Amino acid sequence: MNQPLFSALPDTRKRCFDPVVDARTRLLILGSLPGEKSLAHSQYYAHPQNKFWLLMGEVLGVDLKSLAYEARLTALLAHDVGLWDVVAQAHRAGSLDSNIRERDDNDLVALASSLPKLEVIAFNGGTAARLGLKVLQKQANRYRIVKLPSSSAAHTLPFSEKLALWSALKEG
């Protein structure tokens, strides 16, 4: 009996991290699924070319890039910002969103419902927005939705243009 070819391939199933949120979370930033570097380091946005920490540092007025990872997360929470991913797990060779296959989505509705101060849901990149809005379609009108250009280096928009768009996350 022949085995399916897929079973002979290495396990490429990737899993997201736990959400970084608390009861004060006002802004939730959703990515698609952590890339290879992030998974290897067990850290959101660990790839040195990813501009997430620089962009959020500019938005919050805090030098997040120079902080240790745990201090970065603490600083986000102190500014009422949470992180998670739209995709819970999926098969994906490499880090590109276009390679995501056979995905299971996170329960974004349950998470959003558990956050009493949540006002804004921002999507880091087009894939996160497309998939996340499908999951949140009935609840999306409860929140201000912000679609952001990906902080990934794979999205080649110049930093200044990304920052101009990410500045929509600034309060008031």
PDB file of C-alpha atoms in Angstrom:
ATOM      1  CA  MET A   1       0.000   0.000   0.000  1.00  0.00           C
ATOM      2  CA  ASN A   2       1.395   3.395  -0.982  1.00  0.00           C
ATOM      3  CA  GLN A   3       1.671   6.098   1.653  1.00  0.00           C
ATOM      4  CA  PRO A   4       0.470   9.563   0.624  1.00  0.00           C
ATOM      5  CA  LEU A   5       3.326  11.825  -0.414  1.00  0.00           C
ATOM      6  CA  PHE A   6       2.334  14.425   2.196  1.00  0.00           C
ATOM      7  CA  SER A   7       3.111  12.071   5.094  1.00  0.00           C
ATOM      8  CA  ALA A   8       6.706  11.787   3.843  1.00  0.00           C
ATOM      9  CA  LEU A   9       7.188  15.543   4.101  1.00  0.00           C
ATOM     10  CA  PRO A  10       8.545  17.119   7.289  1.00  0.00           C
ATOM     11  CA  ASP A  11       5.919  18.421   9.719  1.00  0.00           C
ATOM     12  CA  THR A  12       5.327  22.006   8.702  1.00  0.00           C
ATOM     13  CA  ARG A  13       2.412  22.626  11.085  1.00  0.00           C
ATOM     14  CA  LYS A  14       3.022  25.947  12.834  1.00  0.00           C
ATOM     15  CA  ARG A  15       1.186  27.166  15.930  1.00  0.00           C
ATOM     16  CA  CYS A  16       0.602  30.680  17.147  1.00  0.00           C
ATOM     17  CA  PHE A  17       1.575  32.014  20.558  1.00  0.00           C
ATOM     18  CA  ASP A  18      -0.778  32.717  23.425  1.00  0.00           C
ATOM     19  CA  PRO A  19      -2.494  36.094  23.280  1.00  0.00           C
ATOM     20  CA  VAL A  20      -0.840  38.971  25.111  1.00  0.00           C
ATOM     21  CA  VAL A  21      -3.831  40.781  26.609  1.00  0.00           C
ATOM     22  CA  ASP A  22      -5.328  41.856  29.910  1.00  0.00           C
ATOM     23  CA  ALA A  23      -8.581  43.403  31.103  1.00  0.00           C
ATOM     24  CA  ARG A  24      -7.332  46.888  30.092  1.00  0.00           C
ATOM     25  CA  THR A  25      -6.622  46.007  26.457  1.00  0.00           C
ATOM     26  CA  ARG A  26      -8.113  48.770  24.313  1.00  0.00           C
ATOM     27  CA  LEU A  27      -6.235  48.023  21.078  1.00  0.00           C
ATOM     28  CA  LEU A  28      -5.724  44.476  19.791  1.00  0.00           C
ATOM     29  CA  ILE A  29      -3.189  43.956  16.998  1.00  0.00           C
ATOM     30  CA  LEU A  30      -3.666  40.750  15.057  1.00  0.00           C
ATOM     31  CA  GLY A  31      -1.034  39.228  12.822  1.00  0.00           C
ATOM     32  CA  SER A  32      -1.518  36.183  10.624  1.00  0.00           C
ATOM     33  CA  LEU A  33       0.831  33.504  12.035  1.00  0.00           C
ATOM     34  CA  PRO A  34       4.361  33.853  13.468  1.00  0.00           C
ATOM     35  CA  GLY A  35       7.203  33.423  11.002  1.00  0.00           C
ATOM     36  CA  GLU A  36      10.130  31.030  11.317  1.00  0.00           C
ATOM     37  CA  LYS A  37      12.361  33.404  13.335  1.00  0.00           C
ATOM     38  CA  SER A  38       9.533  34.245  15.718  1.00  0.00           C
ATOM     39  CA  LEU A  39       8.720  30.575  16.224  1.00  0.00           C
ATOM     40  CA  ALA A  40      12.386  29.700  16.751  1.00  0.00           C
ATOM     41  CA  HIS A  41      12.705  32.414  19.420  1.00  0.00           C
ATOM     42  CA  SER A  42       9.169  32.009  20.848  1.00  0.00           C
ATOM     43  CA  GLN A  43       8.688  35.752  20.433  1.00  0.00           C
ATOM     44  CA  TYR A  44       6.263  37.872  18.473  1.00  0.00           C
ATOM     45  CA  TYR A  45       8.018  39.705  15.623  1.00  0.00           C
ATOM     46  CA  ALA A  46      11.479  38.314  16.347  1.00  0.00           C
ATOM     47  CA  HIS A  47      12.905  38.660  12.825  1.00  0.00           C
ATOM     48  CA  PRO A  48      15.407  41.543  12.932  1.00  0.00           C
ATOM     49  CA  GLN A  49      14.070  42.930   9.629  1.00  0.00           C
ATOM     50  CA  ASN A  50      10.470  43.045  10.871  1.00  0.00           C
ATOM     51  CA  LYS A  51       9.595  46.640  11.763  1.00  0.00           C
ATOM     52  CA  PHE A  52       6.785  45.900  14.243  1.00  0.00           C
ATOM     53  CA  TRP A  53       8.675  47.004  17.361  1.00  0.00           C
ATOM     54  CA  LEU A  54       9.950  50.166  15.648  1.00  0.00           C
ATOM     55  CA  LEU A  55       6.486  51.035  14.340  1.00  0.00           C
ATOM     56  CA  MET A  56       4.773  50.448  17.680  1.00  0.00           C
ATOM     57  CA  GLY A  57       7.547  52.314  19.469  1.00  0.00           C
ATOM     58  CA  GLU A  58       6.819  55.337  17.293  1.00  0.00           C
ATOM     59  CA  VAL A  59       3.059  54.976  17.831  1.00  0.00           C
ATOM     60  CA  LEU A  60       3.432  54.728  21.619  1.00  0.00           C
ATOM     61  CA  GLY A  61       6.385  57.079  22.054  1.00  0.00           C
ATOM     62  CA  VAL A  62       8.466  54.336  23.704  1.00  0.00           C
ATOM     63  CA  ASP A  63      11.761  52.861  22.490  1.00  0.00           C
ATOM     64  CA  LEU A  64      10.474  49.290  22.343  1.00  0.00           C
ATOM     65  CA  LYS A  65      13.265  48.038  20.086  1.00  0.00           C
ATOM     66  CA  SER A  66      15.916  48.565  22.781  1.00  0.00           C
ATOM     67  CA  LEU A  67      13.955  46.665  25.451  1.00  0.00           C
ATOM     68  CA  ALA A  68      14.223  42.979  26.258  1.00  0.00           C
ATOM     69  CA  TYR A  69      11.319  40.973  24.854  1.00  0.00           C
ATOM     70  CA  GLU A  70       9.395  40.585  28.124  1.00  0.00           C
ATOM     71  CA  ALA A  71       9.762  44.327  28.777  1.00  0.00           C
ATOM     72  CA  ARG A  72       8.373  45.011  25.297  1.00  0.00           C
ATOM     73  CA  LEU A  73       5.272  42.982  26.108  1.00  0.00           C
ATOM     74  CA  THR A  74       4.932  44.717  29.471  1.00  0.00           C
ATOM     75  CA  ALA A  75       5.183  48.106  27.760  1.00  0.00           C
ATOM     76  CA  LEU A  76       2.477  47.164  25.256  1.00  0.00           C
ATOM     77  CA  LEU A  77       0.146  46.075  28.040  1.00  0.00           C
ATOM     78  CA  ALA A  78       0.926  49.258  30.000  1.00  0.00           C
ATOM     79  CA  HIS A  79      -0.320  51.180  26.932  1.00  0.00           C
ATOM     80  CA  ASP A  80      -3.445  48.973  26.713  1.00  0.00           C
ATOM     81  CA  VAL A  81      -2.219  47.189  23.588  1.00  0.00           C
ATOM     82  CA  GLY A  82      -2.626  43.450  23.046  1.00  0.00           C
ATOM     83  CA  LEU A  83      -1.229  41.000  20.487  1.00  0.00           C
ATOM     84  CA  TRP A  84      -2.423  37.790  18.944  1.00  0.00           C
ATOM     85  CA  ASP A  85      -2.768  36.045  15.613  1.00  0.00           C
ATOM     86  CA  VAL A  86      -5.701  35.214  13.403  1.00  0.00           C
ATOM     87  CA  VAL A  87      -4.415  31.728  12.555  1.00  0.00           C
ATOM     88  CA  ALA A  88      -4.172  29.263  15.430  1.00  0.00           C
ATOM     89  CA  GLN A  89      -2.238  26.680  13.453  1.00  0.00           C
ATOM     90  CA  ALA A  90      -1.536  25.766   9.868  1.00  0.00           C
ATOM     91  CA  HIS A  91       0.841  23.996   7.560  1.00  0.00           C
ATOM     92  CA  ARG A  92       3.293  26.475   6.126  1.00  0.00           C
ATOM     93  CA  ALA A  93       6.680  26.012   4.509  1.00  0.00           C
ATOM     94  CA  GLY A  94       8.792  29.035   5.404  1.00  0.00           C
ATOM     95  CA  SER A  95       7.321  32.303   6.670  1.00  0.00           C
ATOM     96  CA  LEU A  96       5.250  33.677   3.797  1.00  0.00           C
ATOM     97  CA  ASP A  97       1.524  34.052   4.404  1.00  0.00           C
ATOM     98  CA  SER A  98       0.910  32.863   0.858  1.00  0.00           C
ATOM     99  CA  ASN A  99       2.191  29.427   1.948  1.00  0.00           C
ATOM    100  CA  ILE A 100      -0.407  28.987   4.727  1.00  0.00           C
ATOM    101  CA  ARG A 101      -2.412  25.797   4.118  1.00  0.00           C
ATOM    102  CA  GLU A 102      -4.964  23.787   6.088  1.00  0.00           C
ATOM    103  CA  ARG A 103      -5.374  26.439   8.744  1.00  0.00           C
ATOM    104  CA  ASP A 104      -7.398  26.540  11.932  1.00  0.00           C
ATOM    105  CA  ASP A 105      -8.382  30.047  12.998  1.00  0.00           C
ATOM    106  CA  ASN A 106      -8.261  31.402  16.522  1.00  0.00           C
ATOM    107  CA  ASP A 107     -11.521  32.200  18.298  1.00  0.00           C
ATOM    108  CA  LEU A 108     -11.249  35.949  17.851  1.00  0.00           C
ATOM    109  CA  VAL A 109     -14.892  36.459  18.794  1.00  0.00           C
ATOM    110  CA  ALA A 110     -14.366  34.861  22.206  1.00  0.00           C
ATOM    111  CA  LEU A 111     -11.177  36.823  22.836  1.00  0.00           C
ATOM    112  CA  ALA A 112     -12.726  40.145  21.806  1.00  0.00           C
ATOM    113  CA  SER A 113     -15.778  39.430  23.959  1.00  0.00           C
ATOM    114  CA  SER A 114     -13.523  38.786  26.959  1.00  0.00           C
ATOM    115  CA  LEU A 115     -11.874  42.219  26.684  1.00  0.00           C
ATOM    116  CA  PRO A 116     -14.261  44.768  28.260  1.00  0.00           C
ATOM    117  CA  LYS A 117     -12.317  47.850  27.112  1.00  0.00           C
ATOM    118  CA  LEU A 118     -11.553  46.721  23.574  1.00  0.00           C
ATOM    119  CA  GLU A 119     -12.244  49.523  21.084  1.00  0.00           C
ATOM    120  CA  VAL A 120      -9.853  48.981  18.173  1.00  0.00           C
ATOM    121  CA  ILE A 121      -8.809  45.860  16.282  1.00  0.00           C
ATOM    122  CA  ALA A 122      -5.865  46.380  13.955  1.00  0.00           C
ATOM    123  CA  PHE A 123      -4.672  43.853  11.401  1.00  0.00           C
ATOM    124  CA  ASN A 124      -0.956  43.659  10.677  1.00  0.00           C
ATOM    125  CA  GLY A 125      -1.022  42.883   6.968  1.00  0.00           C
ATOM    126  CA  GLY A 126      -3.473  41.931   4.288  1.00  0.00           C
ATOM    127  CA  THR A 127      -3.717  38.228   5.092  1.00  0.00           C
ATOM    128  CA  ALA A 128      -4.473  38.936   8.745  1.00  0.00           C
ATOM    129  CA  ALA A 129      -7.178  41.423   7.699  1.00  0.00           C
ATOM    130  CA  ARG A 130      -8.758  39.162   5.083  1.00  0.00           C
ATOM    131  CA  LEU A 131      -8.893  36.104   7.346  1.00  0.00           C
ATOM    132  CA  GLY A 132      -9.639  37.990  10.555  1.00  0.00           C
ATOM    133  CA  LEU A 133     -12.544  39.945   9.134  1.00  0.00           C
ATOM    134  CA  LYS A 134     -14.140  36.666   8.009  1.00  0.00           C
ATOM    135  CA  VAL A 135     -13.949  35.373  11.583  1.00  0.00           C
ATOM    136  CA  LEU A 136     -15.183  38.655  13.082  1.00  0.00           C
ATOM    137  CA  GLN A 137     -17.729  39.518  10.389  1.00  0.00           C
ATOM    138  CA  LYS A 138     -20.739  39.735  12.727  1.00  0.00           C
ATOM    139  CA  GLN A 139     -18.846  41.595  15.479  1.00  0.00           C
ATOM    140  CA  ALA A 140     -16.650  43.881  13.386  1.00  0.00           C
ATOM    141  CA  ASN A 141     -19.095  46.790  13.649  1.00  0.00           C
ATOM    142  CA  ARG A 142     -18.531  46.890  17.428  1.00  0.00           C
ATOM    143  CA  TYR A 143     -14.935  48.011  16.984  1.00  0.00           C
ATOM    144  CA  ARG A 144     -12.913  50.467  14.984  1.00  0.00           C
ATOM    145  CA  ILE A 145     -11.130  48.284  12.438  1.00  0.00           C
ATOM    146  CA  VAL A 146      -7.725  49.353  11.141  1.00  0.00           C
ATOM    147  CA  LYS A 147      -6.042  47.542   8.254  1.00  0.00           C
ATOM    148  CA  LEU A 148      -2.295  48.133   8.386  1.00  0.00           C
ATOM    149  CA  PRO A 149       0.462  47.356   5.911  1.00  0.00           C
ATOM    150  CA  SER A 150       2.476  44.395   7.107  1.00  0.00           C
ATOM    151  CA  SER A 151       5.412  45.195   9.362  1.00  0.00           C
ATOM    152  CA  SER A 152       7.305  42.374   7.631  1.00  0.00           C
ATOM    153  CA  ALA A 153      10.288  43.130   5.427  1.00  0.00           C
ATOM    154  CA  ALA A 154       8.553  41.023   2.769  1.00  0.00           C
ATOM    155  CA  HIS A 155       6.112  43.929   2.397  1.00  0.00           C
ATOM    156  CA  THR A 156       8.426  46.405   0.694  1.00  0.00           C
ATOM    157  CA  LEU A 157       6.583  49.652   1.394  1.00  0.00           C
ATOM    158  CA  PRO A 158       9.138  52.176   2.727  1.00  0.00           C
ATOM    159  CA  PHE A 159       9.243  52.534   6.513  1.00  0.00           C
ATOM    160  CA  SER A 160       8.098  56.166   6.381  1.00  0.00           C
ATOM    161  CA  GLU A 161       4.958  55.162   4.483  1.00  0.00           C
ATOM    162  CA  LYS A 162       4.274  52.269   6.836  1.00  0.00           C
ATOM    163  CA  LEU A 163       4.705  54.591   9.810  1.00  0.00           C
ATOM    164  CA  ALA A 164       2.275  57.133   8.357  1.00  0.00           C
ATOM    165  CA  LEU A 165      -0.373  54.412   8.126  1.00  0.00           C
ATOM    166  CA  TRP A 166       0.462  52.829  11.511  1.00  0.00           C
ATOM    167  CA  SER A 167       0.118  56.289  13.097  1.00  0.00           C
ATOM    168  CA  ALA A 168      -3.656  55.768  12.800  1.00  0.00           C
ATOM    169  CA  LEU A 169      -3.241  53.737  16.013  1.00  0.00           C
ATOM    170  CA  LYS A 170      -2.274  56.793  18.031  1.00  0.00           C
ATOM    171  CA  GLU A 171      -4.906  57.804  20.546  1.00  0.00           C
ATOM    172  CA  GLY A 172      -6.916  60.996  20.168  1.00  0.00           C
TER     173      GLY A 172
END
